[in-house]
mmCIF file of C-alpha atoms in Angstrom:
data_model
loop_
_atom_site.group_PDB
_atom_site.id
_atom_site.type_symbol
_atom_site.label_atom_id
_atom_site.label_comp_id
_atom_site.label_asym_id
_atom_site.label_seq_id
_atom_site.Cartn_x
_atom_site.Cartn_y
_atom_site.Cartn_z
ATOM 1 C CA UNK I 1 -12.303 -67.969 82.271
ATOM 2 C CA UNK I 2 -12.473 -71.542 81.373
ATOM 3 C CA UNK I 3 -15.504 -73.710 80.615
ATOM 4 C CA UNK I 4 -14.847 -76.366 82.077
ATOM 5 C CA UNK I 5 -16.556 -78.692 80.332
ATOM 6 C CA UNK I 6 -16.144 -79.819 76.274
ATOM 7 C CA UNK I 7 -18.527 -80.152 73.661
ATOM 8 C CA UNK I 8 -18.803 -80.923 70.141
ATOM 9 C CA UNK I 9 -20.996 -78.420 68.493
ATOM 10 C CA UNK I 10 -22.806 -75.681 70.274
ATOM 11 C CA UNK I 11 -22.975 -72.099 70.789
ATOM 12 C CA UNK I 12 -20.393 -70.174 73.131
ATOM 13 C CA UNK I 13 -21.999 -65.950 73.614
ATOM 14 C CA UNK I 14 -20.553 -63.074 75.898
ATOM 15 C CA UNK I 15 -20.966 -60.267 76.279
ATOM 16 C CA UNK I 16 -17.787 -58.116 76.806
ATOM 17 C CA UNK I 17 -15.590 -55.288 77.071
ATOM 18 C CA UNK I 18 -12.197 -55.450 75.608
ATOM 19 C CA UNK I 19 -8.890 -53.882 77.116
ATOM 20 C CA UNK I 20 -6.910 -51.493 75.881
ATOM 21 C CA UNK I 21 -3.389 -50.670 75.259
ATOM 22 C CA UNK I 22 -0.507 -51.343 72.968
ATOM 23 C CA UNK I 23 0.122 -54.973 73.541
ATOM 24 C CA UNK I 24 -3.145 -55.988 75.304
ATOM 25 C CA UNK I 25 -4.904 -58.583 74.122
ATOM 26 C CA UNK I 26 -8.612 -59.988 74.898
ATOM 27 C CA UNK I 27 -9.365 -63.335 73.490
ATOM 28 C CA UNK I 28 -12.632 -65.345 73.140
ATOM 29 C CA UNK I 29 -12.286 -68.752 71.578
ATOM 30 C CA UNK I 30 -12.385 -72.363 71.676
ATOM 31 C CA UNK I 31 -9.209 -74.479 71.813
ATOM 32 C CA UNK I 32 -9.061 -78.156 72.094
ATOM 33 C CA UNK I 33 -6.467 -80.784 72.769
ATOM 34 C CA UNK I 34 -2.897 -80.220 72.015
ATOM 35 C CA UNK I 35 -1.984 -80.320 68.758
ATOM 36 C CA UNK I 36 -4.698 -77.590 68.984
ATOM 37 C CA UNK I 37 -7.563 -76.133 66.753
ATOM 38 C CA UNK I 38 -8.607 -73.425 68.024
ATOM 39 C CA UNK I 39 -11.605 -71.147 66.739
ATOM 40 C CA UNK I 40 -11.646 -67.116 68.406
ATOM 41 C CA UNK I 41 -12.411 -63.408 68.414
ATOM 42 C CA UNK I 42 -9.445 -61.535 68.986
ATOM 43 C CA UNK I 43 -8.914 -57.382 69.784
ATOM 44 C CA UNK I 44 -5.838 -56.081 69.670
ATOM 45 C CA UNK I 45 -5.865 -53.133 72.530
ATOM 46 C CA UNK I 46 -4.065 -50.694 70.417
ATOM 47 C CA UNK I 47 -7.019 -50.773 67.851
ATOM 48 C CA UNK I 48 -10.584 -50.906 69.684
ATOM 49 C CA UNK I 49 -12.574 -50.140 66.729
ATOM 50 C CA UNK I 50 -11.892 -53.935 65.388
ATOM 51 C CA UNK I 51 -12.321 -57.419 66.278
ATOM 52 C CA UNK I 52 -10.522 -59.984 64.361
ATOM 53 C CA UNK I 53 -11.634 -63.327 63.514
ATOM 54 C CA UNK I 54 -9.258 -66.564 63.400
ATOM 55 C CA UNK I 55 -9.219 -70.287 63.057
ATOM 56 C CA UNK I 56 -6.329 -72.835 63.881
ATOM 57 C CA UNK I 57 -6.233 -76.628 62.871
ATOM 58 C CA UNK I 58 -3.505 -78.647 64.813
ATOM 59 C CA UNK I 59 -2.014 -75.741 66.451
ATOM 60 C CA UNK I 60 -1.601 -73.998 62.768
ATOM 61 C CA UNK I 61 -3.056 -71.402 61.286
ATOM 62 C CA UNK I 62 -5.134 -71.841 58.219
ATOM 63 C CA UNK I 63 -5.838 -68.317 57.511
ATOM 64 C CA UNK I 64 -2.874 -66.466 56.934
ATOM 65 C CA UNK I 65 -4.558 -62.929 57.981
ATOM 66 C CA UNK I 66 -7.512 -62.442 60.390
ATOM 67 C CA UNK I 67 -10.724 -61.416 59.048
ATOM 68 C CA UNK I 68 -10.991 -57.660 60.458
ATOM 69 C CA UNK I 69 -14.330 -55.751 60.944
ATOM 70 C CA UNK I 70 -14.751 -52.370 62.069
ATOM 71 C CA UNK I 71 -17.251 -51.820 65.058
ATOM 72 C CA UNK I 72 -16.688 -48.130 65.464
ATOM 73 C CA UNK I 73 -19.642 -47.289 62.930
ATOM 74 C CA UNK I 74 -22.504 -48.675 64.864
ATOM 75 C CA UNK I 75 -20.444 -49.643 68.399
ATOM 76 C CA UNK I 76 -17.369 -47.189 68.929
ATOM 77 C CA UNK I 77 -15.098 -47.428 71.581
ATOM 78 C CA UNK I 78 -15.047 -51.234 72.136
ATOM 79 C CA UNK I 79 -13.018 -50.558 75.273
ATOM 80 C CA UNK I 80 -15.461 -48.734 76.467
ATOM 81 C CA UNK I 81 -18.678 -49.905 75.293
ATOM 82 C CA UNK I 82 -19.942 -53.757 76.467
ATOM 83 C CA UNK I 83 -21.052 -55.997 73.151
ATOM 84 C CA UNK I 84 -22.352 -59.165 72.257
ATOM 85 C CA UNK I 85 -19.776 -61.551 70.822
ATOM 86 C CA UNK I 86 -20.567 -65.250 69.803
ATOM 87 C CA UNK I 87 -19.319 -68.326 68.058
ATOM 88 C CA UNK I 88 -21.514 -71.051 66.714
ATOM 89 C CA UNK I 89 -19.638 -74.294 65.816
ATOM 90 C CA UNK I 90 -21.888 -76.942 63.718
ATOM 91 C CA UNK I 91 -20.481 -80.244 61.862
ATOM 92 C CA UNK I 92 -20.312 -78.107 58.506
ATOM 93 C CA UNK I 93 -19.681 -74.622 59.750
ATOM 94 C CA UNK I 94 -18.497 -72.421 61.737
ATOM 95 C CA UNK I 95 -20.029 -68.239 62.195
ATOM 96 C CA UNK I 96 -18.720 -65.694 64.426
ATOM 97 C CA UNK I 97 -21.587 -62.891 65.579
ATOM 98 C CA UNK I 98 -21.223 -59.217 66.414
ATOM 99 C CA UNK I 99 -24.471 -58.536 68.287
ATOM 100 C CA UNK I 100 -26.802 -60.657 66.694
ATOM 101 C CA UNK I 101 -24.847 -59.983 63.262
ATOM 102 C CA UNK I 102 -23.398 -62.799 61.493
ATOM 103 C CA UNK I 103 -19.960 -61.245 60.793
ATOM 104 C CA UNK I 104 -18.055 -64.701 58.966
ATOM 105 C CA UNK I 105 -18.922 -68.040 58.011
ATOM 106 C CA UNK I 106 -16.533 -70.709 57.663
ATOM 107 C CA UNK I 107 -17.876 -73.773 55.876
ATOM 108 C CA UNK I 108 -16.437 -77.237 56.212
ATOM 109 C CA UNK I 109 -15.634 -78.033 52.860
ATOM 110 C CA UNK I 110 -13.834 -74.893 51.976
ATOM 111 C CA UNK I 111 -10.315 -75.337 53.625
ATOM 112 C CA UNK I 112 -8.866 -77.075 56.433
ATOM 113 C CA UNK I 113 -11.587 -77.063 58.942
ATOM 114 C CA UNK I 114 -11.426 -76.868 63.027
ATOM 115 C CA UNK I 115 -12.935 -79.925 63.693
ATOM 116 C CA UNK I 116 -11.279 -80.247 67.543
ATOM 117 C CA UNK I 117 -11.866 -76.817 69.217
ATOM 118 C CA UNK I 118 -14.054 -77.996 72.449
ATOM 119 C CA UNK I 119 -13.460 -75.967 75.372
ATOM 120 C CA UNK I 120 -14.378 -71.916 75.728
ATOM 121 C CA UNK I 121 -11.908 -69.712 77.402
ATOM 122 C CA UNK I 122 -12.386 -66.324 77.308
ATOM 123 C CA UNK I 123 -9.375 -63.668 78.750
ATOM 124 C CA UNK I 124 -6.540 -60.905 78.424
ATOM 125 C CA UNK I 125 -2.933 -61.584 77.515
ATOM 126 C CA UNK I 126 0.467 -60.022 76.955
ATOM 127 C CA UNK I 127 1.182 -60.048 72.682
ATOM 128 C CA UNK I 128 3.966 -58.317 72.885
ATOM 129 C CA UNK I 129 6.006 -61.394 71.324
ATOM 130 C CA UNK I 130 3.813 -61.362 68.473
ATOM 131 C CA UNK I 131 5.821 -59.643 65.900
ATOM 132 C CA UNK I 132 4.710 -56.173 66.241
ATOM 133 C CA UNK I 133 0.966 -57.377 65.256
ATOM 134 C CA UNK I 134 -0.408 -56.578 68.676
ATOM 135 C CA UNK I 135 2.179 -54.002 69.861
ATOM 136 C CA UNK I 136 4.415 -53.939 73.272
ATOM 137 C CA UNK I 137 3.120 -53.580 76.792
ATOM 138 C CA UNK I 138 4.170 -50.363 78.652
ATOM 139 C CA UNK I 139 3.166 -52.271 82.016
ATOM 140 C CA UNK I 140 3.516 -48.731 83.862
ATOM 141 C CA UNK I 141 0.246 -47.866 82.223
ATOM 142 C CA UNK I 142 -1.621 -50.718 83.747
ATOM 143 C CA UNK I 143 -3.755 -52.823 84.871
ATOM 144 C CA UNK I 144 -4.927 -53.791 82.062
ATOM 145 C CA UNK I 145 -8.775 -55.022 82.479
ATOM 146 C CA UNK I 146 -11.269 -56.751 80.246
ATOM 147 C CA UNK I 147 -14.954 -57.625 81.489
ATOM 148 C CA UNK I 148 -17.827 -60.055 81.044
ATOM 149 C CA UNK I 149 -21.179 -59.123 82.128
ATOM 150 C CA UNK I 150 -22.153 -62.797 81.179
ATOM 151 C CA UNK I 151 -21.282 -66.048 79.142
ATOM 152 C CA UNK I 152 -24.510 -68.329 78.172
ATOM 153 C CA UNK I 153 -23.001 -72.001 76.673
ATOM 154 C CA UNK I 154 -25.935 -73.513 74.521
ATOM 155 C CA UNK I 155 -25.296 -77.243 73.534
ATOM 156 C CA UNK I 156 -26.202 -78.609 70.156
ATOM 157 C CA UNK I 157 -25.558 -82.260 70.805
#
């Protein structure tokens, strides 16, 4: 999924349920322009008790790990379970939200900062050429699926 609109600052919400499998990857984020920033929740199908949190600026990442939180105490099974995932981008910050639950906050002055990321894509893709972080694909196992019950955009400017 695409939005195919972009914005400057706004609100981008799902609510989802990642796939699974060694390899699989489900991606929410917002990317602009190439050289990109980019601003996303990642899961990594081999692990569905964790979503990882991650922030480009000009197609490079700033943090060199992802911030990792554990859902399986209150949510389990995220590939089996829907959630609500969303990213709030302002002029000085930027939070991700588990469910209503402010999970990180980025603020502006603290690093580089994603100033460019202004179109929401949401979807499932092949890692395995990420070094091992995501795992390999056994594509005789598949499809692999993710789902959206809905997407709501909210505009700040």
């Amino acid at each position: 999924m695409v939005y195919p609109w972009d914005f400057y600052y706004g609100r981008i919400e799902a609510r989802i349920r990642i796939g699974s499998g060694s390899g699989v990857v489900t991606a929410m984020l917002l990317l602009g322009p190439a050289p990109s920033d980019e601003i996303d929740f990642e899961w990594v199908g081999k692990d569905t008790t964790h979503v990882q949190t991650m922030y480009y600026v000009q197609s490079h990442r700033v943090d060199n790990l992802p911030e990792v939180f554990g859902a399986a105490q209150n949510n389990g099974d995220l590939s089996t379970t829907f959630q609500d995932y969303a990213i709030e981008l302002n002029k000085d910050s930027v939070k991700w939200y588990l469910n209503g639950i402010l999970l990180r906050t980025l603020d502006k002055g603290a690093q580089e900062f994603p100033s460019d990321a202004s179109r929401a894509r949401m979807g499932i893709w092949d890692g395995t050429q990420t070094s091992g972080w995501a795992g390999t694909v056994d594509w005789s196992q598949g499809p692999f699926t993710a789902e959206m019950q809905w997407f709501n955009f909210t505009p700040y400017c």
